[in-house]
mmCIF file of C-alpha atoms in Angstrom:
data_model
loop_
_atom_site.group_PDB
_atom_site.id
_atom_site.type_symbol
_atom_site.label_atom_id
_atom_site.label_comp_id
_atom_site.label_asym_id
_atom_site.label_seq_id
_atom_site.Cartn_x
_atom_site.Cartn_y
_atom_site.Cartn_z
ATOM 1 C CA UNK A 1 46.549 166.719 -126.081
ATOM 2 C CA UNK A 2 43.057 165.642 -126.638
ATOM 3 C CA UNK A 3 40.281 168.676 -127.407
ATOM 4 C CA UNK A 4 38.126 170.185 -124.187
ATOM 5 C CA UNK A 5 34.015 169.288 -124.851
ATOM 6 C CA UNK A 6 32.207 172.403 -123.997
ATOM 7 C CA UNK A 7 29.680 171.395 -120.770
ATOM 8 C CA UNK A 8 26.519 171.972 -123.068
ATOM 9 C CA UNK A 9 22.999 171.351 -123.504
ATOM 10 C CA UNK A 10 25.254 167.588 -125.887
ATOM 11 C CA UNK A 11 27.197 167.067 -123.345
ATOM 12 C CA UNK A 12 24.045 167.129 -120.486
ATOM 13 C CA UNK A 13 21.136 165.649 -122.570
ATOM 14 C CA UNK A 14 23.478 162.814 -122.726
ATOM 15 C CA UNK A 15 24.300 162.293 -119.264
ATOM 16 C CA UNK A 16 22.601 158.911 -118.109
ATOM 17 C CA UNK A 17 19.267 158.868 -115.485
ATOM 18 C CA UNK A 18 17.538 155.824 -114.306
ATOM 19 C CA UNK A 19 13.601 156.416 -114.464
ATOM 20 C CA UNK A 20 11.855 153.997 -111.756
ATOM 21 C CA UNK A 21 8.933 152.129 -111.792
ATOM 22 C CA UNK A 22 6.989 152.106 -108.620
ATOM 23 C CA UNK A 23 3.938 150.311 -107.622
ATOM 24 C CA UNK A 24 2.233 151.331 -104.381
ATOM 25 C CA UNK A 25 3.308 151.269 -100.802
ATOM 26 C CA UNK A 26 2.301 149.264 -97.920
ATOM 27 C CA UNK A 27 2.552 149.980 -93.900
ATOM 28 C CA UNK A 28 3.571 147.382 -92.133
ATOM 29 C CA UNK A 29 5.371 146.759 -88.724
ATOM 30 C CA UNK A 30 8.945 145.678 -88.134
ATOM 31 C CA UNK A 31 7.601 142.198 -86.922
ATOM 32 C CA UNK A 32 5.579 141.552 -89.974
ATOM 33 C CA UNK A 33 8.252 142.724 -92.172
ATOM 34 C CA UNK A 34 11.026 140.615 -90.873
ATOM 35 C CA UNK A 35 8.617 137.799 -91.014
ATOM 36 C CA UNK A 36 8.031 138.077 -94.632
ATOM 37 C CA UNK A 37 9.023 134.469 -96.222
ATOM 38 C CA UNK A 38 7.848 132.486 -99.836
ATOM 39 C CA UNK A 39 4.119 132.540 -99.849
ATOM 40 C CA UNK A 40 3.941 136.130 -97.857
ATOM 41 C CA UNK A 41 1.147 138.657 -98.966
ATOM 42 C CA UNK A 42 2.062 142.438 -99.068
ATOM 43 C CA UNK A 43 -0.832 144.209 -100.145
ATOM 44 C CA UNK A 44 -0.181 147.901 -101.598
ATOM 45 C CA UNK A 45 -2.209 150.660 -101.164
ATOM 46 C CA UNK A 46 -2.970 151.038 -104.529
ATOM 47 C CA UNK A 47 -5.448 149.100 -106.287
ATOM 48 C CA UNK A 48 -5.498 147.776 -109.668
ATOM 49 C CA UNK A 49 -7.110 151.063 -111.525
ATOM 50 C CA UNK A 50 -4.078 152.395 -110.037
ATOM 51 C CA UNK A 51 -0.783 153.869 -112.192
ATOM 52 C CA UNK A 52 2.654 152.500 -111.377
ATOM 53 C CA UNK A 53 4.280 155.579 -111.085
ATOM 54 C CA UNK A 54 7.900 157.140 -112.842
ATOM 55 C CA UNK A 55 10.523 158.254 -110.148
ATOM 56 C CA UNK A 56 13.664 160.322 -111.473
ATOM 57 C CA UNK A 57 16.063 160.187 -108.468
ATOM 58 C CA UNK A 58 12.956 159.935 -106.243
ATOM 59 C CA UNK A 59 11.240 162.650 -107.997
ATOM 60 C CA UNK A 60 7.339 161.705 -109.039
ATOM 61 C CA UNK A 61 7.907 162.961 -112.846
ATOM 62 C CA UNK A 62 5.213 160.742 -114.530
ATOM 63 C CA UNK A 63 2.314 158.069 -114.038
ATOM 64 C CA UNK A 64 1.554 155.159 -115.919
ATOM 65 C CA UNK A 65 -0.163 151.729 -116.848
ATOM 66 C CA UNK A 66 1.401 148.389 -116.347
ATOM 67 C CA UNK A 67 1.990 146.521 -119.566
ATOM 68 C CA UNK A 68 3.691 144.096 -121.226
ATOM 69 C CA UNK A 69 6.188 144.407 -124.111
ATOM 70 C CA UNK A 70 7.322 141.201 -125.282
ATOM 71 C CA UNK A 71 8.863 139.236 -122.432
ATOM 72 C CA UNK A 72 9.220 142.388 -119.794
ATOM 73 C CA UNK A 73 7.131 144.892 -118.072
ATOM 74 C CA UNK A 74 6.862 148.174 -119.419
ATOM 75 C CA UNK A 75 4.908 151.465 -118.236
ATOM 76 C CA UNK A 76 2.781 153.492 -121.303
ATOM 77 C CA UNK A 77 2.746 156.872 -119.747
ATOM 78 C CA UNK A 78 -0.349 158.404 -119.192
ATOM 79 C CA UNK A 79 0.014 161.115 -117.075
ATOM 80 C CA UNK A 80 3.707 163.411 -117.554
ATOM 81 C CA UNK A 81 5.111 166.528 -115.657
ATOM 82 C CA UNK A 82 4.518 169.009 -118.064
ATOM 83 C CA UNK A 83 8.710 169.751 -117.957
ATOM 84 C CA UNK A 84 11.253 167.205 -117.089
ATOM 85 C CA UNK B 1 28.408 169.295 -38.718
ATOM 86 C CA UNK B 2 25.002 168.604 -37.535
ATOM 87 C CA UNK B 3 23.889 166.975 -34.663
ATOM 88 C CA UNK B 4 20.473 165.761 -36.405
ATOM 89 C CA UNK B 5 20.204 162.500 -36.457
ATOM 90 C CA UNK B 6 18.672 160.724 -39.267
ATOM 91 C CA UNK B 7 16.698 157.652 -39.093
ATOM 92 C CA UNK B 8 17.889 154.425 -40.061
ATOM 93 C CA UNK B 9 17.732 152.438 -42.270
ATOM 94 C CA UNK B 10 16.063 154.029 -45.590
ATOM 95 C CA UNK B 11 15.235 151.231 -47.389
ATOM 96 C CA UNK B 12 17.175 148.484 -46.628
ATOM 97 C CA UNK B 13 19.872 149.651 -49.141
ATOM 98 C CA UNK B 14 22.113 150.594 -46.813
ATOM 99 C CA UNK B 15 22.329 147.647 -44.494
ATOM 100 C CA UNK B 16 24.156 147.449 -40.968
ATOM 101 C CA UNK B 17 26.289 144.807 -42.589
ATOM 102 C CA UNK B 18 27.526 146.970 -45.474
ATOM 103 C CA UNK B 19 27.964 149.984 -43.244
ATOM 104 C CA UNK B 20 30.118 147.985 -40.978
ATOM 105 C CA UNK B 21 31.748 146.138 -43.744
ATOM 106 C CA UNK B 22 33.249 149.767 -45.745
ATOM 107 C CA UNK B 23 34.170 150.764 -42.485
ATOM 108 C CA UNK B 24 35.672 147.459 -41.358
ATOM 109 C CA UNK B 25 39.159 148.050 -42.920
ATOM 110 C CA UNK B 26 39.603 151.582 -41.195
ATOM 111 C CA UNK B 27 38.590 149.938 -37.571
ATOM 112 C CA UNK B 28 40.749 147.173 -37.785
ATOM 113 C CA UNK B 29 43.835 149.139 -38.495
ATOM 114 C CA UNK B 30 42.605 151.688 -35.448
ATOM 115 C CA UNK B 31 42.307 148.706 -33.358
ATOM 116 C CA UNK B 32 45.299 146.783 -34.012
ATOM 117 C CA UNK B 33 47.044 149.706 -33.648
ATOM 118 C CA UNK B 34 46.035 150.301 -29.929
ATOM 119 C CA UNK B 35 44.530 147.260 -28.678
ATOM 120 C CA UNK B 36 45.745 143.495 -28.402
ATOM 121 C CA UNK B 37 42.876 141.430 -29.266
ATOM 122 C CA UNK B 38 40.243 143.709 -29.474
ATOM 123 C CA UNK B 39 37.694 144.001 -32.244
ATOM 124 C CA UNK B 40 36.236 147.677 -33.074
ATOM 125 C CA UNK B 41 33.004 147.496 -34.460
ATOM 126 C CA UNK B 42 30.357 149.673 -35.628
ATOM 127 C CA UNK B 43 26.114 148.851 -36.066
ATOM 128 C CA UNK B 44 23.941 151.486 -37.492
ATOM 129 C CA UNK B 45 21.250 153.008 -34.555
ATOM 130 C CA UNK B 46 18.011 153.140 -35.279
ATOM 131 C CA UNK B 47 16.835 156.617 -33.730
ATOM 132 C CA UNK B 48 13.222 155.653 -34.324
ATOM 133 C CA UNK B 49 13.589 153.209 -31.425
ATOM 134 C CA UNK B 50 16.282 154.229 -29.416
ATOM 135 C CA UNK B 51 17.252 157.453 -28.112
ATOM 136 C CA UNK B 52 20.762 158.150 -28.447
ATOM 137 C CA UNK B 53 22.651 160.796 -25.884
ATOM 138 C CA UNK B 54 25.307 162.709 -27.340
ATOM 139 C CA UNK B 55 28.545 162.425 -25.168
ATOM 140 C CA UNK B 56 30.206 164.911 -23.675
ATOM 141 C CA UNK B 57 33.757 163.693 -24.810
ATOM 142 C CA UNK B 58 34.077 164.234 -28.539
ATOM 143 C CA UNK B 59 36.829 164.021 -31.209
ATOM 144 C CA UNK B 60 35.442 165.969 -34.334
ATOM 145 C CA UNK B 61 36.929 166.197 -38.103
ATOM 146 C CA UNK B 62 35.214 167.831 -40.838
ATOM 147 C CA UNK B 63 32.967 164.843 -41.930
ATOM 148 C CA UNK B 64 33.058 162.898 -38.977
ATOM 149 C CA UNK B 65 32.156 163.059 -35.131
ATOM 150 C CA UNK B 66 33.033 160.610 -32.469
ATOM 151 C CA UNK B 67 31.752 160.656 -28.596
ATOM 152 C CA UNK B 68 32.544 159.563 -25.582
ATOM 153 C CA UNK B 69 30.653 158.476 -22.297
ATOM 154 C CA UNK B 70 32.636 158.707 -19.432
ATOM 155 C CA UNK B 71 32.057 154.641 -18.946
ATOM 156 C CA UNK B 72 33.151 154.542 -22.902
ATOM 157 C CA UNK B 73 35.754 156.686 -22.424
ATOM 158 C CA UNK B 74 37.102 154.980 -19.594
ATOM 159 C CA UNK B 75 36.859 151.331 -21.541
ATOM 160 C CA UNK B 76 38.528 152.437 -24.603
ATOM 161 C CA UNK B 77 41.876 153.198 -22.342
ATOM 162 C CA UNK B 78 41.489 149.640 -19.962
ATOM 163 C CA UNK B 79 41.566 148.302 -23.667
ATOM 164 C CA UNK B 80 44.338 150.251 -24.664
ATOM 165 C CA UNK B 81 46.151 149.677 -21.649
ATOM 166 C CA UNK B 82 45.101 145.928 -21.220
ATOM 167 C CA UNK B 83 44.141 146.652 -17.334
ATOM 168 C CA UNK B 84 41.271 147.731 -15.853
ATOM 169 C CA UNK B 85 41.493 150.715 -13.548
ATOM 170 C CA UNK B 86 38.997 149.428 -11.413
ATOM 171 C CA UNK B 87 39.243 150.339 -8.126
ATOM 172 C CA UNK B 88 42.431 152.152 -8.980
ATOM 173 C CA UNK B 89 42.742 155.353 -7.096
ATOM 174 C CA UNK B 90 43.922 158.210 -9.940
ATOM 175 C CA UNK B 91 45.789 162.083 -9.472
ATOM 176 C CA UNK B 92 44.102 164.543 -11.265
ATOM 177 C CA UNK B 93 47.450 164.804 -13.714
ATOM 178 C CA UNK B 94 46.838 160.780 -14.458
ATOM 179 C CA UNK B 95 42.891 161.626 -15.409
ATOM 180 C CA UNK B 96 44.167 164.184 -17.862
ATOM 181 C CA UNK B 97 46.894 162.082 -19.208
ATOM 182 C CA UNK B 98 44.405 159.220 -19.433
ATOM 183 C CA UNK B 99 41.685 162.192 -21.032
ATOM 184 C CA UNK B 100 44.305 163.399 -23.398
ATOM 185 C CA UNK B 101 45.440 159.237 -24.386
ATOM 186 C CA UNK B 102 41.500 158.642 -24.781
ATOM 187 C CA UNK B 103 41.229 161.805 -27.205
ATOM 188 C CA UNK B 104 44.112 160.573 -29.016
ATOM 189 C CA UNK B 105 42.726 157.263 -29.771
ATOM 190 C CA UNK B 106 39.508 159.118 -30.500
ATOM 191 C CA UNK B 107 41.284 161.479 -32.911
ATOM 192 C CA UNK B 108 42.893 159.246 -34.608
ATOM 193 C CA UNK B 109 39.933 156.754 -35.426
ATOM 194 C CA UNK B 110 38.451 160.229 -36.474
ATOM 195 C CA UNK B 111 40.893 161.084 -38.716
ATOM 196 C CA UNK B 112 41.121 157.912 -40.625
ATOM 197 C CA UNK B 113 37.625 157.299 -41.037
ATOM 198 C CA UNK B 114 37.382 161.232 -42.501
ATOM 199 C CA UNK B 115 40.187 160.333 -44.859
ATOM 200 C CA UNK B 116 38.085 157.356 -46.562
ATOM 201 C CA UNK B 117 34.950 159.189 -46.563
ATOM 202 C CA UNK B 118 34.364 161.668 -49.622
ATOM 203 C CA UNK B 119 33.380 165.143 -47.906
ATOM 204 C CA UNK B 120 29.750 166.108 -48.260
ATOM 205 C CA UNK B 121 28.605 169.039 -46.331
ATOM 206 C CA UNK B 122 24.869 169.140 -46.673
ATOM 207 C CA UNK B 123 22.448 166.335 -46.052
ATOM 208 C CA UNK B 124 21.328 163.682 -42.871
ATOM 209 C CA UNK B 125 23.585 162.571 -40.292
ATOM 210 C CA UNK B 126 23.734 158.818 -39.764
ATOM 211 C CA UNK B 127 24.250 157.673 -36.455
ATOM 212 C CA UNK B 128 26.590 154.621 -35.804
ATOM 213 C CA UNK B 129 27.285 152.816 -32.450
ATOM 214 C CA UNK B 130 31.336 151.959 -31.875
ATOM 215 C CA UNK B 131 31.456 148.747 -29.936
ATOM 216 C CA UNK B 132 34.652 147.235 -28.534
ATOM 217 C CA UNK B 133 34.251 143.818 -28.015
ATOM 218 C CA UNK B 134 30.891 143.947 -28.587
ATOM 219 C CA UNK B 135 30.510 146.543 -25.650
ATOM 220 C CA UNK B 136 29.305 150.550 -26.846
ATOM 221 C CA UNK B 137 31.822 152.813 -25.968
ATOM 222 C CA UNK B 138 30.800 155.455 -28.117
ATOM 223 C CA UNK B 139 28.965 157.305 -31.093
ATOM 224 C CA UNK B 140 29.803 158.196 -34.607
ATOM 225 C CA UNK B 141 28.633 160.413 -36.460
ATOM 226 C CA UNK B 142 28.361 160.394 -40.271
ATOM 227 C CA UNK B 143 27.271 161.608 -43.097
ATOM 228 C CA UNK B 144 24.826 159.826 -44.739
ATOM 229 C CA UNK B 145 25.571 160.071 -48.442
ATOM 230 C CA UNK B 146 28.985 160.122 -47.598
ATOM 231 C CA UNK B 147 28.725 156.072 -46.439
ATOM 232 C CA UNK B 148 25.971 155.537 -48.819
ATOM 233 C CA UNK B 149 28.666 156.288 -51.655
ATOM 234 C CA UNK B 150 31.135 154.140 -49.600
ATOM 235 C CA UNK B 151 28.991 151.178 -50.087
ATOM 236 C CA UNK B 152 27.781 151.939 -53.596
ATOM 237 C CA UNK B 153 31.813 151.830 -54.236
ATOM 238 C CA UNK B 154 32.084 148.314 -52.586
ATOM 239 C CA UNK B 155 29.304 146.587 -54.222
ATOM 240 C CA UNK B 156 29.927 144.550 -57.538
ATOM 241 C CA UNK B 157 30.139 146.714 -60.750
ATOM 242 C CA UNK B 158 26.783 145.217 -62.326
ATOM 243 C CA UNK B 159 27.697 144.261 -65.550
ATOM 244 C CA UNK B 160 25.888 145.924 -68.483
ATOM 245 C CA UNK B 161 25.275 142.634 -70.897
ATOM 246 C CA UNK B 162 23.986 143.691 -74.470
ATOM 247 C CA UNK B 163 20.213 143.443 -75.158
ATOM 248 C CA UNK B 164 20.275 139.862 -77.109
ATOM 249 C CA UNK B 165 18.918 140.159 -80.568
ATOM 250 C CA UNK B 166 15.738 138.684 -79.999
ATOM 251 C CA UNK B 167 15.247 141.892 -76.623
ATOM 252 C CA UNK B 168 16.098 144.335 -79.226
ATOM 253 C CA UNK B 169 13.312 142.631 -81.865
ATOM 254 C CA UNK B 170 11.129 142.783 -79.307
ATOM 255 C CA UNK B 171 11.202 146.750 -77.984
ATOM 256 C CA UNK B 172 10.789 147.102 -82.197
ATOM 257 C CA UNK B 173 8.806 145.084 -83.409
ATOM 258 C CA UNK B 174 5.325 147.178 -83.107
ATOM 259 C CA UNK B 175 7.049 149.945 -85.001
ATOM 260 C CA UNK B 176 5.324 150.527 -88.030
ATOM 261 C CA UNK B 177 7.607 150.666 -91.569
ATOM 262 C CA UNK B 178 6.482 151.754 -94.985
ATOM 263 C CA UNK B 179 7.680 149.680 -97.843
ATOM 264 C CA UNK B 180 7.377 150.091 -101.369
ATOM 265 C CA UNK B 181 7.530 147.702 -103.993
ATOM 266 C CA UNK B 182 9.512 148.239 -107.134
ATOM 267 C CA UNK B 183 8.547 146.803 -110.828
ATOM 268 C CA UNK B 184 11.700 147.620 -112.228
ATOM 269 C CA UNK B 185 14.052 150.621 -113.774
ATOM 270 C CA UNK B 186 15.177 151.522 -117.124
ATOM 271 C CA UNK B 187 18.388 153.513 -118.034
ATOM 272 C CA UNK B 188 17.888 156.566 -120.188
ATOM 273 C CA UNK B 189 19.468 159.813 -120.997
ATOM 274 C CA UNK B 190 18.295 163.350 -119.550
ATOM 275 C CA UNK B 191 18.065 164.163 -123.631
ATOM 276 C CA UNK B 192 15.293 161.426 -123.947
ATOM 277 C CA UNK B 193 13.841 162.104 -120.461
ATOM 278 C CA UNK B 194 13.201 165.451 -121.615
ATOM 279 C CA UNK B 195 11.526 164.094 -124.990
ATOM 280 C CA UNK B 196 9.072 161.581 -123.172
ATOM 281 C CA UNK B 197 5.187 162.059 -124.085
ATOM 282 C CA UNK B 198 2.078 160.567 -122.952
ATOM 283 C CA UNK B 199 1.271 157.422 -124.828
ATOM 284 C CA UNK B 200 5.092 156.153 -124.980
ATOM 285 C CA UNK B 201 5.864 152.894 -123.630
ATOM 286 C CA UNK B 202 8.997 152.620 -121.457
ATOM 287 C CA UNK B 203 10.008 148.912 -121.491
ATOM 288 C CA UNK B 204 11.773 148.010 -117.994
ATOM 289 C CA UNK B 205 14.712 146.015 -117.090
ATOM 290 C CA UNK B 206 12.476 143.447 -115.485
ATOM 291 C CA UNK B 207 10.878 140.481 -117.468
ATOM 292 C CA UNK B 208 7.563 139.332 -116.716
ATOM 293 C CA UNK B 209 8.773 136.148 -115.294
ATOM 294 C CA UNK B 210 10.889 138.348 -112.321
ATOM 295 C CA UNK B 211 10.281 139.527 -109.204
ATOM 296 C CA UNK B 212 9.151 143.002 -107.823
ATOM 297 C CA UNK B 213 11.470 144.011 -105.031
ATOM 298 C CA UNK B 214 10.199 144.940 -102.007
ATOM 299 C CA UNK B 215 12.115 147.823 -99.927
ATOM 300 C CA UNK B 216 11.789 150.347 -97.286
ATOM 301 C CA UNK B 217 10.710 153.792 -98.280
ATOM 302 C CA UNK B 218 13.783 155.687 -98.985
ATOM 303 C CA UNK B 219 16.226 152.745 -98.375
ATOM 304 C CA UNK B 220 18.382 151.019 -101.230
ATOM 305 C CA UNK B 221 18.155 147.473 -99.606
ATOM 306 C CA UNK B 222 15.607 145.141 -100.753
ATOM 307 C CA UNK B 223 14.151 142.995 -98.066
ATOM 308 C CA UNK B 224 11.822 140.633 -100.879
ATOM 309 C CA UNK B 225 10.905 140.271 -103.578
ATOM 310 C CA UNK B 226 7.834 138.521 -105.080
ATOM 311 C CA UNK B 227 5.419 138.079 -108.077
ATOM 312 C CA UNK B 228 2.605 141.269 -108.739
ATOM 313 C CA UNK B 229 -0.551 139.625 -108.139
ATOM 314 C CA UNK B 230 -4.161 141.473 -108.365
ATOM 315 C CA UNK B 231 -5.766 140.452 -104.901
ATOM 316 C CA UNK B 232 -9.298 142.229 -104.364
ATOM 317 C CA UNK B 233 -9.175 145.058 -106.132
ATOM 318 C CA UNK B 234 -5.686 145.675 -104.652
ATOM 319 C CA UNK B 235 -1.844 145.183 -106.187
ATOM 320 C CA UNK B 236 -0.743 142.696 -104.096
ATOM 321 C CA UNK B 237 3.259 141.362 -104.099
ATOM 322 C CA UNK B 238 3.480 137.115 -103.138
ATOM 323 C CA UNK B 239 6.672 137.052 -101.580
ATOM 324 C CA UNK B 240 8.981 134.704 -103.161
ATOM 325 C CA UNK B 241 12.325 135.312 -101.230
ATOM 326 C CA UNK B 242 13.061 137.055 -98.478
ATOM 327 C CA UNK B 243 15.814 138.500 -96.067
ATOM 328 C CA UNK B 244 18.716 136.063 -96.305
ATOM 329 C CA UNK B 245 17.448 134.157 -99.205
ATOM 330 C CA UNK B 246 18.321 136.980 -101.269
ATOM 331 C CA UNK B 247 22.088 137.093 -100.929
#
């Protein structure tokens, strides 16, 4: 019979999350959005001195700049909840 | 039940021709029944233009009144009988057999047209005209809501066709929606979540060359997606697919 694993701080911190990127929002109506097709411009509400911002299951835990490392995007955190 | 009449016809819902045709059914039995050849009838009367007498002679049930001139009287039993009693010299004992035959037929026409109506005690009286042959022999009274809900019943059930897609786009498609547009995601553990710090770079699943997804607040589906694009100041997404073209 195999040996129990104690449900502790191991067991937790290794417990996977997914940590999303998020770039603005935009309003638009139903009619615009189910007209959306190749060449379509959705323009955020952010601008471009903007931060993409970190959501951890839809919690806003940090903020940061769009950049690139190597061949895919990646976020250098600027601004961080001071506790995750 | 009351005697107040109520004018006719509100609206031109409730037509002479569907009053006569719900009632049609419970005449023709009546008639057949007692006469050879004769049609019963009824028309609605319009109080506002004629004035109707109430009749002494009267056969009542709890929804439904029916009177009697003496002239309508007297025609309803030449019909029944199939002579006229013109000139005919009567006994006092034949009137009352005659009376008490007339009431009968009265009664009875009474009776069924009570049995198809559904009862309603409050509200206007309508006033209908019997004819026999075409000639008046006599008033009915009715409840109003009680025929109105007689015709409602005979009319064709409208059919209730679904709103086509395109009706339902429509009454939507002012709605406002908030979308959000997604760069990408990256898979990490709550240990390392924990250890992030400003200044470390968090590479995401997405390569330059992809798309952003585009997707309602709060919803999992993504409706585009499209390249980031700095427009004026503002992040802007160029959609590159869309709806079906994702699948």
């Amino acid at each position: 019979m195999a040996g129990l694993t104690p449900i502790g701080r191991e067991l937790i911190g290794g417990v996977p999350v997914a940590l999303e990127a998020r770039l603005g929002k935009s309003v638009m109506t139903i009619e615009s959005l189910l007209a959306l097709k190749n060449g379509s411009v959705v323009t955020l509400e952010t601008g471009l001195a903007d931060q993409a911002e970190l959501y951890l299951n839809d919690a806003l835990v940090a903020r940061g700049e769009i950049v690139a490392a190597g061949d895919n995007y990646a976020i250098r955190i600027i601004e961080l909840a001071s506790e995750i | 039940m009351t005697d107040q009449a109520h004018t006719f016809l509100p609206s031109g819902t409730l037509t002479n021709d569907r009053v006569s045709s719900v009632l049609s059914e419970a005449l023709d039995i009546w008639s057949s029944a007692y006469f050879a050849c004769v049609r019963a009838a009824v028309s609605c009367v319009d109080t506002t233009r004629h004035s109707v007498t109430e009749h002494p002679f009267k056969a009542t049930s709890d929804h439904v009144s029916l009177s009697f001139s003496d002239r309508g009287q007297r025609r309803l039993v030449e019909l029944a009988l199939g002579e006229s009693l013109e000139g005919k010299v009567l006994r006092e004992v034949d009137r009352q057999l005659l009376d008490d035959f007339a009431h009968r037929l009265a009664a009875d026409l009474v009776g069924r047209l009570d049995r198809l109506l559904e009862p309603h005690t409050a509200g206007p009286v309508l006033r209908l005209e019997l004819t026999l042959d075409g000639k008046p022999v006599g008033n009915l009274l009715v409840k109003q809501q009680a025929i109105v809900e007689l015709v409602r019943k005979s009319l064709p059930t409208k059919t209730v066709t679904a709103r086509s897609p395109k009706a339902r786009t429509r009454a939507v498609a002012g709605l406002p929606v908030t979308v959000e547009a997604v760069l990408g995601q990256l898979e990490l553990t709550v240990e390392d979540a924990k250890g992030l710090a400003i200044g470390d770079v968090l590479i995401l699943d997405r390569t330059l060359k992809e798309h952003a997804a585009i997707r309602i607040t709060e919803g999992p589906t993504t409706v585009a997606v499209g390249h980031l694009v700095p427009e004026n100041g503002r992040n802007t997404i160029i959609v590159a697919k869309s709806g079906k073209e994702l699948n």
